[in-house]
Amino acid sequence: MLLDDASAEFHDFFERHYAELARFAHLLTGETDAADDLAADALLALWQRWDRLRAADHPLAYARGVVANLARTRIRSAVRERRRVGLFWSRHPEKTAGPDVAAVLDVRTALGRLPFRKRSCVVLRHAFDLSEKETAAALGISVGTVKSQTSKGMAELEQLLGAGVVGALATGRRTR
């Protein structure tokens, strides 16, 4: 089967960026299966608009934005579902004395505690090494918002994980 130019370009785009988009979705949602689905759904949305996107300056930034929006929708839906289940099963919620130390030490759990925009900025800036400008383009926000959300997100992670762990994460060093 011969592919036309647009199909060949999209196939090449898919091959080059699917894994990265899936990793991005995984870091946003914390769910491996959902990450694959979100990356596939984002690429399907891109394929439907590929005639316009192939001429764009940054189709990958657009793809990251689509993944971020799909992840946000999935997270919001899951939160609503948990609330419904919680209301149904628990008349008197249990109170805990303090934070779960094991959960605080887990970076994924700590990322999951950040609001979506802060988490997106931190993940794109530090896990994917995107510039502030690239992060802003991917999320459809200003560079100033990227700077402030990244700074605030890192400060919150520092409170949750400790300064040493966050410093190592930001510089790419591994901790024990």
mmCIF file of the C-alpha atoms, coordinates in Angstrom:
data_MODEL
# 
_entry.id   MODEL 
# 
loop_
_atom_site.group_PDB 
_atom_site.id 
_atom_site.type_symbol 
_atom_site.label_atom_id 
_atom_site.label_alt_id 
_atom_site.label_comp_id 
_atom_site.label_asym_id 
_atom_site.label_entity_id 
_atom_site.label_seq_id 
_atom_site.pdbx_PDB_ins_code 
_atom_site.Cartn_x 
_atom_site.Cartn_y 
_atom_site.Cartn_z 
_atom_site.occupancy 
_atom_site.B_iso_or_equiv 
_atom_site.pdbx_formal_charge 
_atom_site.auth_seq_id 
_atom_site.auth_comp_id 
_atom_site.auth_asym_id 
_atom_site.auth_atom_id 
_atom_site.pdbx_PDB_model_num 
ATOM 1   C CA . MET A 1 1   ? 0.000   0.000  0.000  1.00 0.00 ? 1   MET A CA 1 
ATOM 2   C CA . LEU A 1 2   ? 1.421   3.358  -1.012 1.00 0.00 ? 2   LEU A CA 1 
ATOM 3   C CA . LEU A 1 3   ? 1.099   6.219  1.420  1.00 0.00 ? 3   LEU A CA 1 
ATOM 4   C CA . ASP A 1 4   ? 0.508   9.771  0.282  1.00 0.00 ? 4   ASP A CA 1 
ATOM 5   C CA . ASP A 1 5   ? 2.809   12.518 1.589  1.00 0.00 ? 5   ASP A CA 1 
ATOM 6   C CA . ALA A 1 6   ? 0.526   13.520 4.479  1.00 0.00 ? 6   ALA A CA 1 
ATOM 7   C CA . SER A 1 7   ? 0.134   9.919  5.648  1.00 0.00 ? 7   SER A CA 1 
ATOM 8   C CA . ALA A 1 8   ? 3.867   9.316  5.441  1.00 0.00 ? 8   ALA A CA 1 
ATOM 9   C CA . GLU A 1 9   ? 4.601   12.522 7.382  1.00 0.00 ? 9   GLU A CA 1 
ATOM 10  C CA . PHE A 1 10  ? 2.093   11.601 10.072 1.00 0.00 ? 10  PHE A CA 1 
ATOM 11  C CA . HIS A 1 11  ? 3.446   8.052  10.306 1.00 0.00 ? 11  HIS A CA 1 
ATOM 12  C CA . ASP A 1 12  ? 6.940   9.488  10.803 1.00 0.00 ? 12  ASP A CA 1 
ATOM 13  C CA . PHE A 1 13  ? 5.622   11.936 13.436 1.00 0.00 ? 13  PHE A CA 1 
ATOM 14  C CA . PHE A 1 14  ? 3.844   9.074  15.216 1.00 0.00 ? 14  PHE A CA 1 
ATOM 15  C CA . GLU A 1 15  ? 6.951   6.874  15.253 1.00 0.00 ? 15  GLU A CA 1 
ATOM 16  C CA . ARG A 1 16  ? 9.165   9.684  16.568 1.00 0.00 ? 16  ARG A CA 1 
ATOM 17  C CA . HIS A 1 17  ? 6.863   11.022 19.298 1.00 0.00 ? 17  HIS A CA 1 
ATOM 18  C CA . TYR A 1 18  ? 4.425   8.361  20.513 1.00 0.00 ? 18  TYR A CA 1 
ATOM 19  C CA . ALA A 1 19  ? 6.696   7.054  23.295 1.00 0.00 ? 19  ALA A CA 1 
ATOM 20  C CA . GLU A 1 20  ? 7.453   10.570 24.554 1.00 0.00 ? 20  GLU A CA 1 
ATOM 21  C CA . LEU A 1 21  ? 3.762   11.516 24.595 1.00 0.00 ? 21  LEU A CA 1 
ATOM 22  C CA . ALA A 1 22  ? 2.942   8.308  26.483 1.00 0.00 ? 22  ALA A CA 1 
ATOM 23  C CA . ARG A 1 23  ? 5.675   9.047  29.065 1.00 0.00 ? 23  ARG A CA 1 
ATOM 24  C CA . PHE A 1 24  ? 4.315   12.568 29.464 1.00 0.00 ? 24  PHE A CA 1 
ATOM 25  C CA . ALA A 1 25  ? 0.786   11.220 30.000 1.00 0.00 ? 25  ALA A CA 1 
ATOM 26  C CA . HIS A 1 26  ? 2.114   8.671  32.507 1.00 0.00 ? 26  HIS A CA 1 
ATOM 27  C CA . LEU A 1 27  ? 3.860   11.347 34.546 1.00 0.00 ? 27  LEU A CA 1 
ATOM 28  C CA . LEU A 1 28  ? 0.681   13.443 34.556 1.00 0.00 ? 28  LEU A CA 1 
ATOM 29  C CA . THR A 1 29  ? -1.742  10.653 35.466 1.00 0.00 ? 29  THR A CA 1 
ATOM 30  C CA . GLY A 1 30  ? 0.447   8.032  37.157 1.00 0.00 ? 30  GLY A CA 1 
ATOM 31  C CA . GLU A 1 31  ? -1.370  5.323  35.186 1.00 0.00 ? 31  GLU A CA 1 
ATOM 32  C CA . THR A 1 32  ? 0.530   3.249  32.628 1.00 0.00 ? 32  THR A CA 1 
ATOM 33  C CA . ASP A 1 33  ? -2.513  1.952  30.764 1.00 0.00 ? 33  ASP A CA 1 
ATOM 34  C CA . ALA A 1 34  ? -4.159  5.354  30.713 1.00 0.00 ? 34  ALA A CA 1 
ATOM 35  C CA . ALA A 1 35  ? -0.948  6.897  29.401 1.00 0.00 ? 35  ALA A CA 1 
ATOM 36  C CA . ASP A 1 36  ? -0.963  4.683  26.313 1.00 0.00 ? 36  ASP A CA 1 
ATOM 37  C CA . ASP A 1 37  ? -4.637  5.443  25.717 1.00 0.00 ? 37  ASP A CA 1 
ATOM 38  C CA . LEU A 1 38  ? -4.129  9.189  26.160 1.00 0.00 ? 38  LEU A CA 1 
ATOM 39  C CA . ALA A 1 39  ? -1.162  9.254  23.774 1.00 0.00 ? 39  ALA A CA 1 
ATOM 40  C CA . ALA A 1 40  ? -3.139  7.270  21.197 1.00 0.00 ? 40  ALA A CA 1 
ATOM 41  C CA . ASP A 1 41  ? -6.192  9.522  21.599 1.00 0.00 ? 41  ASP A CA 1 
ATOM 42  C CA . ALA A 1 42  ? -4.027  12.622 21.202 1.00 0.00 ? 42  ALA A CA 1 
ATOM 43  C CA . LEU A 1 43  ? -2.426  11.257 18.055 1.00 0.00 ? 43  LEU A CA 1 
ATOM 44  C CA . LEU A 1 44  ? -5.833  10.368 16.666 1.00 0.00 ? 44  LEU A CA 1 
ATOM 45  C CA . ALA A 1 45  ? -6.943  13.966 17.243 1.00 0.00 ? 45  ALA A CA 1 
ATOM 46  C CA . LEU A 1 46  ? -3.792  15.167 15.483 1.00 0.00 ? 46  LEU A CA 1 
ATOM 47  C CA . TRP A 1 47  ? -4.378  12.844 12.544 1.00 0.00 ? 47  TRP A CA 1 
ATOM 48  C CA . GLN A 1 48  ? -7.864  14.295 12.095 1.00 0.00 ? 48  GLN A CA 1 
ATOM 49  C CA . ARG A 1 49  ? -6.319  17.776 11.803 1.00 0.00 ? 49  ARG A CA 1 
ATOM 50  C CA . TRP A 1 50  ? -3.034  16.755 10.188 1.00 0.00 ? 50  TRP A CA 1 
ATOM 51  C CA . ASP A 1 51  ? -3.609  18.756 6.989  1.00 0.00 ? 51  ASP A CA 1 
ATOM 52  C CA . ARG A 1 52  ? -3.558  21.957 9.065  1.00 0.00 ? 52  ARG A CA 1 
ATOM 53  C CA . LEU A 1 53  ? -1.001  20.825 11.654 1.00 0.00 ? 53  LEU A CA 1 
ATOM 54  C CA . ARG A 1 54  ? 1.646   19.579 9.258  1.00 0.00 ? 54  ARG A CA 1 
ATOM 55  C CA . ALA A 1 55  ? 2.253   23.170 8.182  1.00 0.00 ? 55  ALA A CA 1 
ATOM 56  C CA . ALA A 1 56  ? 2.403   24.442 11.778 1.00 0.00 ? 56  ALA A CA 1 
ATOM 57  C CA . ASP A 1 57  ? 5.679   25.528 13.350 1.00 0.00 ? 57  ASP A CA 1 
ATOM 58  C CA . HIS A 1 58  ? 5.425   23.211 16.379 1.00 0.00 ? 58  HIS A CA 1 
ATOM 59  C CA . PRO A 1 59  ? 3.088   20.236 15.939 1.00 0.00 ? 59  PRO A CA 1 
ATOM 60  C CA . LEU A 1 60  ? 4.786   18.450 18.882 1.00 0.00 ? 60  LEU A CA 1 
ATOM 61  C CA . ALA A 1 61  ? 3.899   21.340 21.198 1.00 0.00 ? 61  ALA A CA 1 
ATOM 62  C CA . TYR A 1 62  ? 0.305   21.054 20.026 1.00 0.00 ? 62  TYR A CA 1 
ATOM 63  C CA . ALA A 1 63  ? 0.420   17.290 20.659 1.00 0.00 ? 63  ALA A CA 1 
ATOM 64  C CA . ARG A 1 64  ? 1.702   17.830 24.196 1.00 0.00 ? 64  ARG A CA 1 
ATOM 65  C CA . GLY A 1 65  ? -1.118  20.292 24.791 1.00 0.00 ? 65  GLY A CA 1 
ATOM 66  C CA . VAL A 1 66  ? -3.672  17.745 23.602 1.00 0.00 ? 66  VAL A CA 1 
ATOM 67  C CA . VAL A 1 67  ? -2.188  15.101 25.929 1.00 0.00 ? 67  VAL A CA 1 
ATOM 68  C CA . ALA A 1 68  ? -2.258  17.564 28.839 1.00 0.00 ? 68  ALA A CA 1 
ATOM 69  C CA . ASN A 1 69  ? -5.902  18.423 28.180 1.00 0.00 ? 69  ASN A CA 1 
ATOM 70  C CA . LEU A 1 70  ? -6.904  14.771 27.869 1.00 0.00 ? 70  LEU A CA 1 
ATOM 71  C CA . ALA A 1 71  ? -5.030  13.948 31.092 1.00 0.00 ? 71  ALA A CA 1 
ATOM 72  C CA . ARG A 1 72  ? -6.732  16.832 32.895 1.00 0.00 ? 72  ARG A CA 1 
ATOM 73  C CA . THR A 1 73  ? -10.135 15.556 31.777 1.00 0.00 ? 73  THR A CA 1 
ATOM 74  C CA . ARG A 1 74  ? -9.286  12.004 32.907 1.00 0.00 ? 74  ARG A CA 1 
ATOM 75  C CA . ILE A 1 75  ? -8.062  13.185 36.315 1.00 0.00 ? 75  ILE A CA 1 
ATOM 76  C CA . ARG A 1 76  ? -11.138 15.334 36.877 1.00 0.00 ? 76  ARG A CA 1 
ATOM 77  C CA . SER A 1 77  ? -13.385 12.438 35.924 1.00 0.00 ? 77  SER A CA 1 
ATOM 78  C CA . ALA A 1 78  ? -11.555 10.099 38.310 1.00 0.00 ? 78  ALA A CA 1 
ATOM 79  C CA . VAL A 1 79  ? -11.817 12.628 41.140 1.00 0.00 ? 79  VAL A CA 1 
ATOM 80  C CA . ARG A 1 80  ? -15.562 13.000 40.579 1.00 0.00 ? 80  ARG A CA 1 
ATOM 81  C CA . GLU A 1 81  ? -15.956 9.214  40.553 1.00 0.00 ? 81  GLU A CA 1 
ATOM 82  C CA . ARG A 1 82  ? -13.988 8.819  43.791 1.00 0.00 ? 82  ARG A CA 1 
ATOM 83  C CA . ARG A 1 83  ? -16.160 11.451 45.446 1.00 0.00 ? 83  ARG A CA 1 
ATOM 84  C CA . ARG A 1 84  ? -19.317 9.654  44.341 1.00 0.00 ? 84  ARG A CA 1 
ATOM 85  C CA . VAL A 1 85  ? -18.042 6.320  45.610 1.00 0.00 ? 85  VAL A CA 1 
ATOM 86  C CA . GLY A 1 86  ? -16.877 7.934  48.846 1.00 0.00 ? 86  GLY A CA 1 
ATOM 87  C CA . LEU A 1 87  ? -20.268 9.515  49.440 1.00 0.00 ? 87  LEU A CA 1 
ATOM 88  C CA . PHE A 1 88  ? -22.018 6.244  48.744 1.00 0.00 ? 88  PHE A CA 1 
ATOM 89  C CA . TRP A 1 89  ? -19.863 4.001  50.951 1.00 0.00 ? 89  TRP A CA 1 
ATOM 90  C CA . SER A 1 90  ? -18.718 6.239  53.751 1.00 0.00 ? 90  SER A CA 1 
ATOM 91  C CA . ARG A 1 91  ? -21.035 8.215  55.952 1.00 0.00 ? 91  ARG A CA 1 
ATOM 92  C CA . HIS A 1 92  ? -18.243 9.085  58.383 1.00 0.00 ? 92  HIS A CA 1 
ATOM 93  C CA . PRO A 1 93  ? -14.848 9.574  56.749 1.00 0.00 ? 93  PRO A CA 1 
ATOM 94  C CA . GLU A 1 94  ? -11.857 8.383  58.765 1.00 0.00 ? 94  GLU A CA 1 
ATOM 95  C CA . LYS A 1 95  ? -9.406  11.015 59.952 1.00 0.00 ? 95  LYS A CA 1 
ATOM 96  C CA . THR A 1 96  ? -5.695  10.384 59.956 1.00 0.00 ? 96  THR A CA 1 
ATOM 97  C CA . ALA A 1 97  ? -3.267  11.807 62.480 1.00 0.00 ? 97  ALA A CA 1 
ATOM 98  C CA . GLY A 1 98  ? -0.581  12.802 59.989 1.00 0.00 ? 98  GLY A CA 1 
ATOM 99  C CA . PRO A 1 99  ? 0.659   12.391 56.449 1.00 0.00 ? 99  PRO A CA 1 
ATOM 100 C CA . ASP A 1 100 ? 1.632   8.993  55.123 1.00 0.00 ? 100 ASP A CA 1 
ATOM 101 C CA . VAL A 1 101 ? 5.436   9.267  55.183 1.00 0.00 ? 101 VAL A CA 1 
ATOM 102 C CA . ALA A 1 102 ? 5.931   6.428  52.672 1.00 0.00 ? 102 ALA A CA 1 
ATOM 103 C CA . ALA A 1 103 ? 3.632   8.143  50.186 1.00 0.00 ? 103 ALA A CA 1 
ATOM 104 C CA . VAL A 1 104 ? 5.350   11.505 50.648 1.00 0.00 ? 104 VAL A CA 1 
ATOM 105 C CA . LEU A 1 105 ? 8.711   9.948  49.753 1.00 0.00 ? 105 LEU A CA 1 
ATOM 106 C CA . ASP A 1 106 ? 7.400   8.609  46.476 1.00 0.00 ? 106 ASP A CA 1 
ATOM 107 C CA . VAL A 1 107 ? 7.990   11.169 43.748 1.00 0.00 ? 107 VAL A CA 1 
ATOM 108 C CA . ARG A 1 108 ? 4.988   10.060 41.714 1.00 0.00 ? 108 ARG A CA 1 
ATOM 109 C CA . THR A 1 109 ? 2.723   10.389 44.698 1.00 0.00 ? 109 THR A CA 1 
ATOM 110 C CA . ALA A 1 110 ? 4.164   13.812 45.447 1.00 0.00 ? 110 ALA A CA 1 
ATOM 111 C CA . LEU A 1 111 ? 3.637   14.865 41.833 1.00 0.00 ? 111 LEU A CA 1 
ATOM 112 C CA . GLY A 1 112 ? 0.081   13.605 42.063 1.00 0.00 ? 112 GLY A CA 1 
ATOM 113 C CA . ARG A 1 113 ? -0.514  15.970 44.964 1.00 0.00 ? 113 ARG A CA 1 
ATOM 114 C CA . LEU A 1 114 ? 0.362   19.006 42.888 1.00 0.00 ? 114 LEU A CA 1 
ATOM 115 C CA . PRO A 1 115 ? -2.420  20.836 41.069 1.00 0.00 ? 115 PRO A CA 1 
ATOM 116 C CA . PHE A 1 116 ? -2.517  19.907 37.403 1.00 0.00 ? 116 PHE A CA 1 
ATOM 117 C CA . ARG A 1 117 ? -0.920  23.059 35.973 1.00 0.00 ? 117 ARG A CA 1 
ATOM 118 C CA . LYS A 1 118 ? 1.974   23.003 38.446 1.00 0.00 ? 118 LYS A CA 1 
ATOM 119 C CA . ARG A 1 119 ? 2.518   19.295 37.810 1.00 0.00 ? 119 ARG A CA 1 
ATOM 120 C CA . SER A 1 120 ? 2.489   19.829 34.037 1.00 0.00 ? 120 SER A CA 1 
ATOM 121 C CA . CYS A 1 121 ? 5.024   22.640 34.247 1.00 0.00 ? 121 CYS A CA 1 
ATOM 122 C CA . VAL A 1 122 ? 7.343   20.713 36.579 1.00 0.00 ? 122 VAL A CA 1 
ATOM 123 C CA . VAL A 1 123 ? 7.164   17.545 34.455 1.00 0.00 ? 123 VAL A CA 1 
ATOM 124 C CA . LEU A 1 124 ? 7.770   19.324 31.147 1.00 0.00 ? 124 LEU A CA 1 
ATOM 125 C CA . ARG A 1 125 ? 10.579  21.495 32.520 1.00 0.00 ? 125 ARG A CA 1 
ATOM 126 C CA . HIS A 1 126 ? 12.434  18.903 34.610 1.00 0.00 ? 126 HIS A CA 1 
ATOM 127 C CA . ALA A 1 127 ? 11.493  15.457 33.276 1.00 0.00 ? 127 ALA A CA 1 
ATOM 128 C CA . PHE A 1 128 ? 11.396  16.432 29.593 1.00 0.00 ? 128 PHE A CA 1 
ATOM 129 C CA . ASP A 1 129 ? 13.960  19.276 29.768 1.00 0.00 ? 129 ASP A CA 1 
ATOM 130 C CA . LEU A 1 130 ? 11.784  21.648 27.762 1.00 0.00 ? 130 LEU A CA 1 
ATOM 131 C CA . SER A 1 131 ? 12.521  25.342 27.819 1.00 0.00 ? 131 SER A CA 1 
ATOM 132 C CA . GLU A 1 132 ? 10.074  27.755 29.410 1.00 0.00 ? 132 GLU A CA 1 
ATOM 133 C CA . LYS A 1 133 ? 8.973   28.845 25.938 1.00 0.00 ? 133 LYS A CA 1 
ATOM 134 C CA . GLU A 1 134 ? 8.410   25.251 24.767 1.00 0.00 ? 134 GLU A CA 1 
ATOM 135 C CA . THR A 1 135 ? 6.485   24.449 27.955 1.00 0.00 ? 135 THR A CA 1 
ATOM 136 C CA . ALA A 1 136 ? 4.313   27.533 27.489 1.00 0.00 ? 136 ALA A CA 1 
ATOM 137 C CA . ALA A 1 137 ? 3.542   26.526 23.906 1.00 0.00 ? 137 ALA A CA 1 
ATOM 138 C CA . ALA A 1 138 ? 2.681   22.955 24.910 1.00 0.00 ? 138 ALA A CA 1 
ATOM 139 C CA . LEU A 1 139 ? 0.286   24.047 27.652 1.00 0.00 ? 139 LEU A CA 1 
ATOM 140 C CA . GLY A 1 140 ? -1.111  27.136 25.927 1.00 0.00 ? 140 GLY A CA 1 
ATOM 141 C CA . ILE A 1 141 ? -0.043  29.486 28.733 1.00 0.00 ? 141 ILE A CA 1 
ATOM 142 C CA . SER A 1 142 ? 2.390   32.400 29.024 1.00 0.00 ? 142 SER A CA 1 
ATOM 143 C CA . VAL A 1 143 ? 6.087   32.020 29.787 1.00 0.00 ? 143 VAL A CA 1 
ATOM 144 C CA . GLY A 1 144 ? 5.535   33.977 33.015 1.00 0.00 ? 144 GLY A CA 1 
ATOM 145 C CA . THR A 1 145 ? 2.898   31.470 34.098 1.00 0.00 ? 145 THR A CA 1 
ATOM 146 C CA . VAL A 1 146 ? 5.312   28.617 33.356 1.00 0.00 ? 146 VAL A CA 1 
ATOM 147 C CA . LYS A 1 147 ? 7.969   30.295 35.515 1.00 0.00 ? 147 LYS A CA 1 
ATOM 148 C CA . SER A 1 148 ? 5.643   30.904 38.455 1.00 0.00 ? 148 SER A CA 1 
ATOM 149 C CA . GLN A 1 149 ? 3.901   27.519 38.307 1.00 0.00 ? 149 GLN A CA 1 
ATOM 150 C CA . THR A 1 150 ? 7.214   25.667 38.026 1.00 0.00 ? 150 THR A CA 1 
ATOM 151 C CA . SER A 1 151 ? 8.672   27.600 40.946 1.00 0.00 ? 151 SER A CA 1 
ATOM 152 C CA . LYS A 1 152 ? 5.607   27.045 43.112 1.00 0.00 ? 152 LYS A CA 1 
ATOM 153 C CA . GLY A 1 153 ? 5.407   23.368 42.117 1.00 0.00 ? 153 GLY A CA 1 
ATOM 154 C CA . MET A 1 154 ? 9.062   22.793 43.006 1.00 0.00 ? 154 MET A CA 1 
ATOM 155 C CA . ALA A 1 155 ? 8.518   24.551 46.346 1.00 0.00 ? 155 ALA A CA 1 
ATOM 156 C CA . GLU A 1 156 ? 5.562   22.262 47.103 1.00 0.00 ? 156 GLU A CA 1 
ATOM 157 C CA . LEU A 1 157 ? 7.596   19.198 46.120 1.00 0.00 ? 157 LEU A CA 1 
ATOM 158 C CA . GLU A 1 158 ? 10.370  20.413 48.404 1.00 0.00 ? 158 GLU A CA 1 
ATOM 159 C CA . GLN A 1 159 ? 7.895   20.529 51.292 1.00 0.00 ? 159 GLN A CA 1 
ATOM 160 C CA . LEU A 1 160 ? 6.693   17.021 50.492 1.00 0.00 ? 160 LEU A CA 1 
ATOM 161 C CA . LEU A 1 161 ? 10.003  15.348 49.648 1.00 0.00 ? 161 LEU A CA 1 
ATOM 162 C CA . GLY A 1 162 ? 12.709  17.486 51.257 1.00 0.00 ? 162 GLY A CA 1 
ATOM 163 C CA . ALA A 1 163 ? 15.182  19.892 49.729 1.00 0.00 ? 163 ALA A CA 1 
ATOM 164 C CA . GLY A 1 164 ? 17.832  17.262 48.952 1.00 0.00 ? 164 GLY A CA 1 
ATOM 165 C CA . VAL A 1 165 ? 15.528  15.069 46.902 1.00 0.00 ? 165 VAL A CA 1 
ATOM 166 C CA . VAL A 1 166 ? 14.039  17.991 44.965 1.00 0.00 ? 166 VAL A CA 1 
ATOM 167 C CA . GLY A 1 167 ? 17.472  19.471 44.310 1.00 0.00 ? 167 GLY A CA 1 
ATOM 168 C CA . ALA A 1 168 ? 18.613  16.146 42.903 1.00 0.00 ? 168 ALA A CA 1 
ATOM 169 C CA . LEU A 1 169 ? 15.487  15.887 40.763 1.00 0.00 ? 169 LEU A CA 1 
ATOM 170 C CA . ALA A 1 170 ? 15.948  19.381 39.371 1.00 0.00 ? 170 ALA A CA 1 
ATOM 171 C CA . THR A 1 171 ? 19.586  18.779 38.445 1.00 0.00 ? 171 THR A CA 1 
ATOM 172 C CA . GLY A 1 172 ? 19.056  15.223 37.208 1.00 0.00 ? 172 GLY A CA 1 
ATOM 173 C CA . ARG A 1 173 ? 21.142  13.545 39.934 1.00 0.00 ? 173 ARG A CA 1 
ATOM 174 C CA . ARG A 1 174 ? 19.951  10.321 41.457 1.00 0.00 ? 174 ARG A CA 1 
ATOM 175 C CA . THR A 1 175 ? 19.359  9.963  45.177 1.00 0.00 ? 175 THR A CA 1 
ATOM 176 C CA . ARG A 1 176 ? 19.705  6.789  47.159 1.00 0.00 ? 176 ARG A CA 1 
# 
